[in-house]
Short mmCIF file of C-alpha atoms in Angstrom, two decimals:
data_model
loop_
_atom_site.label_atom_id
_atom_site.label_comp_id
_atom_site.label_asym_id
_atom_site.label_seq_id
_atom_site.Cartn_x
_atom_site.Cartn_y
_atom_site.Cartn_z
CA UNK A 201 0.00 0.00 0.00
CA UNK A 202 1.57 3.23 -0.88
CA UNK A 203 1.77 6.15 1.16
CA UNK A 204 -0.55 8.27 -0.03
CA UNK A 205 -4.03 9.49 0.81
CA UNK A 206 -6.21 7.06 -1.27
CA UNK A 207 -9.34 8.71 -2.54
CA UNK A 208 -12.58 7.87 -1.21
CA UNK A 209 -15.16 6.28 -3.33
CA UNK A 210 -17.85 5.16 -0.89
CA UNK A 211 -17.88 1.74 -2.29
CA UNK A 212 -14.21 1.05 -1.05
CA UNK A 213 -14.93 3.21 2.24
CA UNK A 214 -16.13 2.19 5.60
CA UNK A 215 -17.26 4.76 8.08
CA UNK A 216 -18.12 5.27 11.74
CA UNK A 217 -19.49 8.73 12.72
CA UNK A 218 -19.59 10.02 16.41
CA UNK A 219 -20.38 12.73 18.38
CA UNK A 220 -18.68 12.61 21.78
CA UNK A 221 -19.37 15.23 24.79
CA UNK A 222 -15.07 15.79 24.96
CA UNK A 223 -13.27 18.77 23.43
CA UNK A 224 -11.22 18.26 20.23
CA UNK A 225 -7.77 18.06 22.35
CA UNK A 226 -8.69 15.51 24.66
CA UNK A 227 -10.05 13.24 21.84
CA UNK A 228 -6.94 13.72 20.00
CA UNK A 229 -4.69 12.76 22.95
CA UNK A 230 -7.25 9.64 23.42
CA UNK A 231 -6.48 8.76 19.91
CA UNK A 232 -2.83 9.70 19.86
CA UNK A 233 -1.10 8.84 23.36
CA UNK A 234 -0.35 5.30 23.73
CA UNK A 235 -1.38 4.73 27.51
CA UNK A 236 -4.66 5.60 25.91
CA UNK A 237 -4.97 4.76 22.75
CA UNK A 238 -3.94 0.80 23.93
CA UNK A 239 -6.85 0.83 26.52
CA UNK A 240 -9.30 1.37 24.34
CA UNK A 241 -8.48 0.33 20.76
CA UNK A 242 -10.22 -2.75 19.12
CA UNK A 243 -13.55 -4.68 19.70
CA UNK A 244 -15.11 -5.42 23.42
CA UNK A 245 -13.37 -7.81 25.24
CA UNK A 246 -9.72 -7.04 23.24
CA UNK A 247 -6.48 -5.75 25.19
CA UNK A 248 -3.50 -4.95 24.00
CA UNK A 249 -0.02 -5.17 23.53
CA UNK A 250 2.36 -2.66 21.77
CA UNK A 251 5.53 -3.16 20.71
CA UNK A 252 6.19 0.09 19.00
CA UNK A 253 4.47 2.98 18.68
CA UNK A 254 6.12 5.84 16.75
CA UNK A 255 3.50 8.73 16.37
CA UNK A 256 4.92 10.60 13.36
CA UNK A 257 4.76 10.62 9.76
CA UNK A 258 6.55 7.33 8.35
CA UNK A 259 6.47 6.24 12.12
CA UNK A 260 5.69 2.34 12.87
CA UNK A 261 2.92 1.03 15.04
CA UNK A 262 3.08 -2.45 15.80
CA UNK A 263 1.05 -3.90 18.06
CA UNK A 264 -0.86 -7.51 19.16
CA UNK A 265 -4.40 -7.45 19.61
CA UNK A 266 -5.16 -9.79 22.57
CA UNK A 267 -8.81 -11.55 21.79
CA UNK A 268 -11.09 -12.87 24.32
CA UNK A 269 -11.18 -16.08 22.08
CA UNK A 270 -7.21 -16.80 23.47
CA UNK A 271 -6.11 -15.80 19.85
CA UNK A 272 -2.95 -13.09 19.01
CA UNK A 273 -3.55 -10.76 16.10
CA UNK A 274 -0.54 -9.00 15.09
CA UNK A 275 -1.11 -5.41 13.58
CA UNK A 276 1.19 -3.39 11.59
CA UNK A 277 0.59 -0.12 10.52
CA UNK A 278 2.45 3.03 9.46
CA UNK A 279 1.16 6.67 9.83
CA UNK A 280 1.72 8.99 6.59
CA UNK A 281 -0.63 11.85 7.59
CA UNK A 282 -1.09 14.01 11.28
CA UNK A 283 -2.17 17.04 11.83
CA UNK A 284 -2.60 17.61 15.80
CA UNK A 285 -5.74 17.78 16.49
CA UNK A 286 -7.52 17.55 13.37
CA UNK A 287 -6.49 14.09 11.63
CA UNK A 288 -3.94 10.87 11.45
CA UNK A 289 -3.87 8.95 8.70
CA UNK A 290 -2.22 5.48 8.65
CA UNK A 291 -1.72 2.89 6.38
CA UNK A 292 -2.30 -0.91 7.63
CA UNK A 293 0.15 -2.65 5.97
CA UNK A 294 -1.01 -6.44 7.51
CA UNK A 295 -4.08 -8.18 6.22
CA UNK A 296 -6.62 -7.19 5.77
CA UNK A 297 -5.06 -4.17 4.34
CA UNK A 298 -6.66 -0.07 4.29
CA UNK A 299 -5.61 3.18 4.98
CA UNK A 300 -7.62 4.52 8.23
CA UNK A 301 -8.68 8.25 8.49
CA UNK A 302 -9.45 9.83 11.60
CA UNK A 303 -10.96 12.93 11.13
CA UNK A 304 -11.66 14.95 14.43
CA UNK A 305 -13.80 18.08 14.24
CA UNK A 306 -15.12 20.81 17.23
CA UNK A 307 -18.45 21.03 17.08
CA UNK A 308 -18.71 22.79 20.14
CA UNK A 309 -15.51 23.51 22.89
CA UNK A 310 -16.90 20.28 24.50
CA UNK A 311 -18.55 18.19 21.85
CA UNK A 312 -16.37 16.70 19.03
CA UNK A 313 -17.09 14.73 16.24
CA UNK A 314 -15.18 11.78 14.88
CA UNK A 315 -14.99 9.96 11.68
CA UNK A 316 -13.39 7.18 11.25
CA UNK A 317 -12.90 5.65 7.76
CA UNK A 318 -10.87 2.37 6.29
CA UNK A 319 -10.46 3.07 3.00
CA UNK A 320 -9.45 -0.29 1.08
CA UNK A 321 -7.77 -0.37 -2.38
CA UNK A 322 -10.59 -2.28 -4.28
CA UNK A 323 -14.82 -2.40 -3.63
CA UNK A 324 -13.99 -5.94 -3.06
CA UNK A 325 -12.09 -6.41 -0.16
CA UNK A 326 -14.42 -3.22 1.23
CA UNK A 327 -17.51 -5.56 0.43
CA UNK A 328 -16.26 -8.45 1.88
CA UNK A 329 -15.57 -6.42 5.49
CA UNK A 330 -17.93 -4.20 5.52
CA UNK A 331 -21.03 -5.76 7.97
CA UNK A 332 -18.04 -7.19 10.24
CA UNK A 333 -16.32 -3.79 10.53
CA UNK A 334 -19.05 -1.23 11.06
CA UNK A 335 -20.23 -3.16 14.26
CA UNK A 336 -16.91 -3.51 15.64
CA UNK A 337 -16.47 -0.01 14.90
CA UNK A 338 -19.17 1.40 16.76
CA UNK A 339 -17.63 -1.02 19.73
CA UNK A 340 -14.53 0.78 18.96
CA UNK A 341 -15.97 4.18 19.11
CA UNK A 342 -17.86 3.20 22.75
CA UNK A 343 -14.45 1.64 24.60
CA UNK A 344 -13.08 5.13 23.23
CA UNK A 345 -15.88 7.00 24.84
CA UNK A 346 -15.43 4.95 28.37
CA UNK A 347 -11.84 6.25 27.73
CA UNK A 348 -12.91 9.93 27.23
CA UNK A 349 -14.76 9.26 30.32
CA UNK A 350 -11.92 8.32 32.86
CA UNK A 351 -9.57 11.02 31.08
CA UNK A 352 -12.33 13.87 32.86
#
């Protein structure tokens, strides 16, 4: 996957819209900061385990997503866009491969919204994920909320 921003058709695009009661900065630290980012990111029931975590453009995150089935999923992805505290862009460079986009806007100084888009390189392998990723998403989205939460 190259590192560039891939253009959005909305049949290779997934996305996750969500308005949370937290002020832009504090969502982007949730997103951005590690000892957050690790509590919250994935499914319910999934912890994690990161092994690097270099929050700049070209940086590496690698990581192991711990499932509550016993099972290790190893994650690799690469950020090629941020822009503190607007957006981050990275690039998941394991399969299933996309590019993620997440787009943080003020509504308000306490209400944000976030988008949150995989953007996949053919409306095939976006078809094929599609049901299974907009439901763990939205589980996604509420761990990150719980997160906002505890960061008051």
């Amino acid at each position: 996957m190259k590192n560039v921003i891939l253009p959005k058709h909305p049949d290779h695009t997934i996305e996750n819209k969500r308005q949370v009661n937290a002020n832009r900065n504090t969502v982007y630290k949730a997103v951005t900061l590690a000892g957050h980012l690790s509590k919250w990111w994935g499914p319910n029931g999934f912890t994690n385990t990161f092994n690097k975590y270099e929050l700049k453009e070209g940086g590496l995150w690698d990581f192991v997503m711990h499932g509550p089935d016993g099972n290790d999923y190893h994650n690799q992805s690469v950020f090629i866009k941020i822009e503190e505290p607007k957006v981050v862009v990275f690039n998941h460079i394991v399969p299933p491969e996309f590019q993620a986009v997440i787009t943080l806007k003020k509504i308000t100084p306490e209400k944000t919204q976030i988008t949150f888009q995989q953007v996949f390189e053919t409306a095939e392998a976006c078809a094929k994920l599609k049901d299974f990723c907009l439901e763990k998403n939205e589980e996604n989205l509420d761990r990150l909320e719980a997160e906002l939460e505890k960061m008051k």
